[in-house]
GROMACS .gro file of C-alpha atoms in nm:
model
  290
    1UNK     CA    1  -0.602  -0.656  -2.352
    2UNK     CA    2  -0.585  -0.640  -2.009
    3UNK     CA    3  -0.647  -0.357  -1.803
    4UNK     CA    4  -0.621  -0.200  -1.476
    5UNK     CA    5  -0.999  -0.136  -1.311
    6UNK     CA    6  -0.928  -0.019  -0.939
    7UNK     CA    7  -0.626   0.114  -0.736
    8UNK     CA    8  -0.572   0.214  -0.398
    9UNK     CA    9  -0.352   0.379  -0.114
   10UNK     CA   10  -0.405   0.115   0.169
   11UNK     CA   11  -0.290   0.093   0.496
   12UNK     CA   12  -0.160  -0.198   0.638
   13UNK     CA   13  -0.123  -0.098   0.992
   14UNK     CA   14  -0.055  -0.361   1.291
   15UNK     CA   15  -0.354  -0.258   1.491
   16UNK     CA   16  -0.600  -0.364   1.236
   17UNK     CA   17  -0.478  -0.762   1.318
   18UNK     CA   18  -0.538  -0.678   1.661
   19UNK     CA   19  -0.869  -0.806   1.844
   20UNK     CA   20  -1.168  -0.595   1.861
   21UNK     CA   21  -1.111  -0.595   2.250
   22UNK     CA   22  -0.739  -0.439   2.205
   23UNK     CA   23  -0.812  -0.214   1.953
   24UNK     CA   24  -1.067  -0.062   2.157
   25UNK     CA   25  -0.823  -0.009   2.454
   26UNK     CA   26  -0.571   0.111   2.211
   27UNK     CA   27  -0.821   0.374   2.138
   28UNK     CA   28  -0.974   0.538   2.420
   29UNK     CA   29  -1.262   0.269   2.389
   30UNK     CA   30  -1.363   0.322   2.020
   31UNK     CA   31  -1.281   0.131   1.694
   32UNK     CA   32  -1.019   0.276   1.447
   33UNK     CA   33  -1.190   0.331   1.117
   34UNK     CA   34  -0.908   0.160   0.930
   35UNK     CA   35  -1.086  -0.221   1.013
   36UNK     CA   36  -1.464  -0.126   0.878
   37UNK     CA   37  -1.255   0.057   0.603
   38UNK     CA   38  -1.102  -0.286   0.478
   39UNK     CA   39  -1.438  -0.444   0.539
   40UNK     CA   40  -1.616  -0.207   0.278
   41UNK     CA   41  -1.353  -0.197   0.052
   42UNK     CA   42  -1.399  -0.622   0.047
   43UNK     CA   43  -1.762  -0.590   0.004
   44UNK     CA   44  -1.805  -0.262  -0.186
   45UNK     CA   45  -1.547  -0.245  -0.415
   46UNK     CA   46  -1.311  -0.589  -0.498
   47UNK     CA   47  -1.663  -0.834  -0.462
   48UNK     CA   48  -1.787  -0.592  -0.706
   49UNK     CA   49  -1.506  -0.539  -0.955
   50UNK     CA   50  -1.409  -0.985  -0.878
   51UNK     CA   51  -1.037  -0.913  -1.057
   52UNK     CA   52  -0.805  -1.175  -1.200
   53UNK     CA   53  -0.521  -1.035  -0.999
   54UNK     CA   54  -0.459  -0.804  -0.742
   55UNK     CA   55  -0.096  -0.678  -0.805
   56UNK     CA   56   0.029  -0.543  -0.403
   57UNK     CA   57   0.326  -0.263  -0.429
   58UNK     CA   58   0.469  -0.375  -0.087
   59UNK     CA   59   0.652  -0.138   0.115
   60UNK     CA   60   0.793  -0.339   0.354
   61UNK     CA   61   0.999  -0.583   0.108
   62UNK     CA   62   1.318  -0.376   0.077
   63UNK     CA   63   1.555  -0.448  -0.199
   64UNK     CA   64   1.837  -0.274  -0.222
   65UNK     CA   65   2.052  -0.303  -0.574
   66UNK     CA   66   1.706  -0.439  -0.832
   67UNK     CA   67   1.312  -0.418  -0.795
   68UNK     CA   68   1.164  -0.786  -0.725
   69UNK     CA   69   0.847  -0.934  -0.830
   70UNK     CA   70   0.710  -1.240  -0.669
   71UNK     CA   71   0.641  -1.506  -0.945
   72UNK     CA   72   0.541  -1.824  -0.720
   73UNK     CA   73   0.242  -2.048  -0.856
   74UNK     CA   74   0.140  -2.011  -0.471
   75UNK     CA   75   0.240  -1.891  -0.167
   76UNK     CA   76   0.127  -2.047   0.154
   77UNK     CA   77   0.195  -2.055   0.489
   78UNK     CA   78   0.230  -1.925   0.858
   79UNK     CA   79   0.358  -1.598   0.887
   80UNK     CA   80   0.452  -1.457   1.232
   81UNK     CA   81   0.648  -1.101   1.238
   82UNK     CA   82   0.973  -1.042   1.319
   83UNK     CA   83   0.896  -0.665   1.412
   84UNK     CA   84   0.592  -0.741   1.609
   85UNK     CA   85   0.603  -1.092   1.684
   86UNK     CA   86   0.330  -1.091   1.997
   87UNK     CA   87   0.082  -0.864   1.804
   88UNK     CA   88   0.141  -1.060   1.461
   89UNK     CA   89   0.205  -1.444   1.477
   90UNK     CA   90   0.142  -1.720   1.268
   91UNK     CA   91  -0.136  -1.543   1.076
   92UNK     CA   92  -0.221  -1.795   0.798
   93UNK     CA   93  -0.211  -1.734   0.373
   94UNK     CA   94  -0.239  -1.898   0.091
   95UNK     CA   95  -0.190  -1.700  -0.207
   96UNK     CA   96  -0.247  -1.806  -0.562
   97UNK     CA   97   0.014  -1.635  -0.797
   98UNK     CA   98   0.040  -1.544  -1.154
   99UNK     CA   99   0.404  -1.624  -1.254
  100UNK     CA  100   0.328  -1.475  -1.634
  101UNK     CA  101   0.231  -1.192  -1.562
  102UNK     CA  102   0.501  -1.130  -1.279
  103UNK     CA  103   0.795  -1.236  -1.562
  104UNK     CA  104   0.614  -0.993  -1.804
  105UNK     CA  105   0.614  -0.690  -1.533
  106UNK     CA  106   0.958  -0.744  -1.432
  107UNK     CA  107   1.066  -0.739  -1.835
  108UNK     CA  108   0.903  -0.435  -1.865
  109UNK     CA  109   1.017  -0.287  -1.600
  110UNK     CA  110   1.349  -0.359  -1.685
  111UNK     CA  111   1.302  -0.178  -2.043
  112UNK     CA  112   1.188   0.108  -1.917
  113UNK     CA  113   1.544   0.159  -1.787
  114UNK     CA  114   1.529   0.000  -1.397
  115UNK     CA  115   1.656  -0.360  -1.332
  116UNK     CA  116   1.356  -0.568  -1.198
  117UNK     CA  117   1.339  -0.943  -1.176
  118UNK     CA  118   1.087  -1.207  -1.131
  119UNK     CA  119   1.168  -1.391  -0.826
  120UNK     CA  120   1.024  -1.763  -0.735
  121UNK     CA  121   1.242  -1.890  -0.455
  122UNK     CA  122   0.999  -2.089  -0.238
  123UNK     CA  123   1.238  -1.940   0.055
  124UNK     CA  124   1.164  -1.613  -0.058
  125UNK     CA  125   0.993  -1.423   0.272
  126UNK     CA  126   0.671  -1.252   0.285
  127UNK     CA  127   0.597  -0.927   0.430
  128UNK     CA  128   0.302  -0.808   0.690
  129UNK     CA  129   0.153  -0.570   0.425
  130UNK     CA  130   0.074  -0.839   0.209
  131UNK     CA  131  -0.030  -1.087   0.456
  132UNK     CA  132  -0.237  -0.815   0.669
  133UNK     CA  133  -0.444  -0.707   0.341
  134UNK     CA  134  -0.495  -1.046   0.158
  135UNK     CA  135  -0.638  -1.139   0.554
  136UNK     CA  136  -0.929  -0.887   0.470
  137UNK     CA  137  -0.933  -0.868   0.109
  138UNK     CA  138  -0.860  -1.205  -0.038
  139UNK     CA  139  -1.122  -1.341  -0.305
  140UNK     CA  140  -1.049  -1.588  -0.549
  141UNK     CA  141  -0.792  -1.376  -0.735
  142UNK     CA  142  -0.437  -1.416  -0.797
  143UNK     CA  143  -0.215  -1.223  -0.577
  144UNK     CA  144   0.156  -1.059  -0.712
  145UNK     CA  145   0.369  -0.891  -0.438
  146UNK     CA  146   0.639  -0.582  -0.597
  147UNK     CA  147   0.921  -0.514  -0.380
  148UNK     CA  148   1.032  -0.166  -0.279
  149UNK     CA  149   1.385  -0.073  -0.368
  150UNK     CA  150   1.545   0.143  -0.088
  151UNK     CA  151   1.798   0.309  -0.288
  152UNK     CA  152   1.544   0.407  -0.535
  153UNK     CA  153   1.445   0.780  -0.603
  154UNK     CA  154   1.108   0.888  -0.739
  155UNK     CA  155   1.220   0.877  -1.087
  156UNK     CA  156   1.293   0.499  -1.049
  157UNK     CA  157   0.972   0.406  -0.915
  158UNK     CA  158   0.809   0.610  -1.185
  159UNK     CA  159   0.970   0.418  -1.487
  160UNK     CA  160   0.888   0.086  -1.269
  161UNK     CA  161   0.553   0.119  -1.218
  162UNK     CA  162   0.501   0.264  -1.616
  163UNK     CA  163   0.631  -0.074  -1.700
  164UNK     CA  164   0.443  -0.269  -1.461
  165UNK     CA  165   0.132  -0.090  -1.643
  166UNK     CA  166   0.245  -0.121  -1.999
  167UNK     CA  167   0.264  -0.554  -1.851
  168UNK     CA  168  -0.064  -0.533  -1.732
  169UNK     CA  169  -0.214  -0.403  -2.062
  170UNK     CA  170  -0.040  -0.626  -2.315
  171UNK     CA  171  -0.163  -0.919  -2.076
  172UNK     CA  172  -0.529  -1.076  -2.065
  173UNK     CA  173  -0.559  -0.998  -1.688
  174UNK     CA  174  -0.818  -0.757  -1.550
  175UNK     CA  175  -0.601  -0.610  -1.211
  176UNK     CA  176  -0.650  -0.437  -0.930
  177UNK     CA  177  -0.345  -0.249  -0.818
  178UNK     CA  178  -0.332  -0.184  -0.398
  179UNK     CA  179  -0.007   0.035  -0.271
  180UNK     CA  180  -0.001  -0.122   0.062
  181UNK     CA  181   0.180   0.191   0.275
  182UNK     CA  182   0.104   0.479   0.473
  183UNK     CA  183   0.156   0.886   0.402
  184UNK     CA  184   0.388   1.041   0.651
  185UNK     CA  185   0.587   0.779   0.876
  186UNK     CA  186   0.811   0.906   1.142
  187UNK     CA  187   0.736   0.721   1.507
  188UNK     CA  188   0.748   0.883   1.795
  189UNK     CA  189   1.082   0.820   2.066
  190UNK     CA  190   1.051   0.477   2.232
  191UNK     CA  191   0.957   0.649   2.588
  192UNK     CA  192   0.675   0.838   2.362
  193UNK     CA  193   0.509   0.584   2.240
  194UNK     CA  194   0.250   0.476   2.443
  195UNK     CA  195   0.141   0.873   2.481
  196UNK     CA  196   0.043   0.848   2.151
  197UNK     CA  197  -0.111   0.515   2.049
  198UNK     CA  198  -0.490   0.659   2.019
  199UNK     CA  199  -0.583   0.680   1.630
  200UNK     CA  200  -0.654   1.111   1.662
  201UNK     CA  201  -0.432   1.282   1.399
  202UNK     CA  202  -0.289   1.491   1.658
  203UNK     CA  203  -0.096   1.224   1.770
  204UNK     CA  204   0.092   1.240   1.415
  205UNK     CA  205   0.488   1.287   1.470
  206UNK     CA  206   0.440   1.653   1.365
  207UNK     CA  207   0.191   1.917   1.237
  208UNK     CA  208   0.414   2.029   0.943
  209UNK     CA  209   0.377   1.626   0.853
  210UNK     CA  210   0.013   1.611   0.925
  211UNK     CA  211  -0.067   1.962   0.687
  212UNK     CA  212   0.163   1.766   0.413
  213UNK     CA  213  -0.066   1.470   0.452
  214UNK     CA  214  -0.390   1.681   0.458
  215UNK     CA  215  -0.251   1.857   0.141
  216UNK     CA  216  -0.208   1.549  -0.034
  217UNK     CA  217  -0.521   1.389   0.053
  218UNK     CA  218  -0.679   1.696  -0.095
  219UNK     CA  219  -0.515   1.644  -0.400
  220UNK     CA  220  -0.638   1.296  -0.429
  221UNK     CA  221  -0.988   1.372  -0.419
  222UNK     CA  222  -0.945   1.625  -0.715
  223UNK     CA  223  -0.749   1.385  -0.910
  224UNK     CA  224  -0.435   1.609  -0.891
  225UNK     CA  225  -0.171   1.305  -0.919
  226UNK     CA  226   0.063   1.576  -1.111
  227UNK     CA  227   0.080   1.778  -0.783
  228UNK     CA  228   0.188   1.488  -0.588
  229UNK     CA  229   0.434   1.415  -0.814
  230UNK     CA  230   0.576   1.690  -0.886
  231UNK     CA  231   0.590   1.791  -0.509
  232UNK     CA  232   0.785   1.466  -0.414
  233UNK     CA  233   1.107   1.684  -0.296
  234UNK     CA  234   0.930   1.837  -0.092
  235UNK     CA  235   0.728   1.557   0.059
  236UNK     CA  236   0.995   1.343   0.125
  237UNK     CA  237   1.112   1.592   0.404
  238UNK     CA  238   0.834   1.438   0.612
  239UNK     CA  239   0.963   1.067   0.564
  240UNK     CA  240   0.646   0.872   0.370
  241UNK     CA  241   0.650   0.530   0.463
  242UNK     CA  242   0.875   0.368   0.186
  243UNK     CA  243   0.973   0.702   0.030
  244UNK     CA  244   0.699   0.721  -0.106
  245UNK     CA  245   0.731   0.432  -0.384
  246UNK     CA  246   0.449   0.218  -0.285
  247UNK     CA  247   0.216   0.509  -0.420
  248UNK     CA  248   0.429   0.630  -0.735
  249UNK     CA  249   0.452   0.301  -0.853
  250UNK     CA  250   0.073   0.252  -0.838
  251UNK     CA  251   0.043   0.603  -0.973
  252UNK     CA  252   0.318   0.537  -1.304
  253UNK     CA  253   0.111   0.247  -1.375
  254UNK     CA  254  -0.202   0.448  -1.394
  255UNK     CA  255  -0.076   0.708  -1.610
  256UNK     CA  256   0.189   0.903  -1.391
  257UNK     CA  257   0.146   1.249  -1.407
  258UNK     CA  258  -0.157   1.242  -1.644
  259UNK     CA  259  -0.355   1.011  -1.380
  260UNK     CA  260  -0.680   1.188  -1.319
  261UNK     CA  261  -0.868   0.946  -1.078
  262UNK     CA  262  -1.050   1.069  -0.790
  263UNK     CA  263  -0.990   0.938  -0.464
  264UNK     CA  264  -1.253   0.846  -0.192
  265UNK     CA  265  -1.164   0.753   0.151
  266UNK     CA  266  -1.242   0.451   0.328
  267UNK     CA  267  -1.136   0.556   0.650
  268UNK     CA  268  -1.040   0.849   0.874
  269UNK     CA  269  -0.663   0.974   0.824
  270UNK     CA  270  -0.557   0.819   1.148
  271UNK     CA  271  -0.254   0.795   1.389
  272UNK     CA  272  -0.017   0.476   1.456
  273UNK     CA  273   0.246   0.587   1.709
  274UNK     CA  274   0.309   0.894   1.496
  275UNK     CA  275   0.252   0.726   1.163
  276UNK     CA  276  -0.039   0.860   0.933
  277UNK     CA  277  -0.307   0.569   0.809
  278UNK     CA  278  -0.581   0.566   0.571
  279UNK     CA  279  -0.738   0.416   0.277
  280UNK     CA  280  -0.818   0.604  -0.052
  281UNK     CA  281  -0.979   0.431  -0.316
  282UNK     CA  282  -0.932   0.527  -0.670
  283UNK     CA  283  -1.226   0.404  -0.896
  284UNK     CA  284  -1.138   0.382  -1.301
  285UNK     CA  285  -1.344   0.678  -1.461
  286UNK     CA  286  -1.562   0.594  -1.748
  287UNK     CA  287  -1.332   0.793  -2.000
  288UNK     CA  288  -1.065   0.636  -1.829
  289UNK     CA  289  -0.736   0.669  -1.620
  290UNK     CA  290  -0.609   1.002  -1.811
   0.00000   0.00000   0.00000
């Protein structure tokens, strides 16, 4: 039997790919906590767990009429972001895949009522939530990326995640789940962005969004995932990235409302041009996820 051995909500903010000098210049002469947090996640968590596979829920891989799962044997190349081509350019990536697991996850998600398909097209684009985090976290494991259906509602994300969790349990893989994205995710207007680039959360797009994030961070620390799921209609007013689908799929794979794992932060709660950024890791409790 396969199992999920760890899970995390992990920020992929473009600032993590900047040089140290540029990060310090942007953040009033200080390091952003996201970068040392990623190094700690690699050494303190992933190097210890040694997963067979990382399944990453990519909040920038937008699909419309279905969910998709990357089913390649290997993905390799150079990545330049069309969104930020100066800051993220020609980043090398070389990721082993897991076609059988990807196909099984798509089949189980579809069986749970949401059309999901494995895609192994060699021309399929890759996105920086996957590239940025693999740059910091990659070891010898396989990497499988799951799309975010932009037209989906919370119930759809939960069904896809439940199917993915079932497929992992039926496999022979030890899997880590990564929800690659932020919490509230509203940018400042173009002309105001230069005034709000430092990491201090005072620069989050609104006080209400910041307080909604803090409330959910408290629930993460308590292992109260039911509260996060149950209050999604309210949280959507604060524009969480990708309708928080990356978190919802991860949570559902680990048990949904019955998931009790407590979160521990591997970074501060930080701003990035109005959006929230944080790393929260959920270790598997000795008694199991539920």
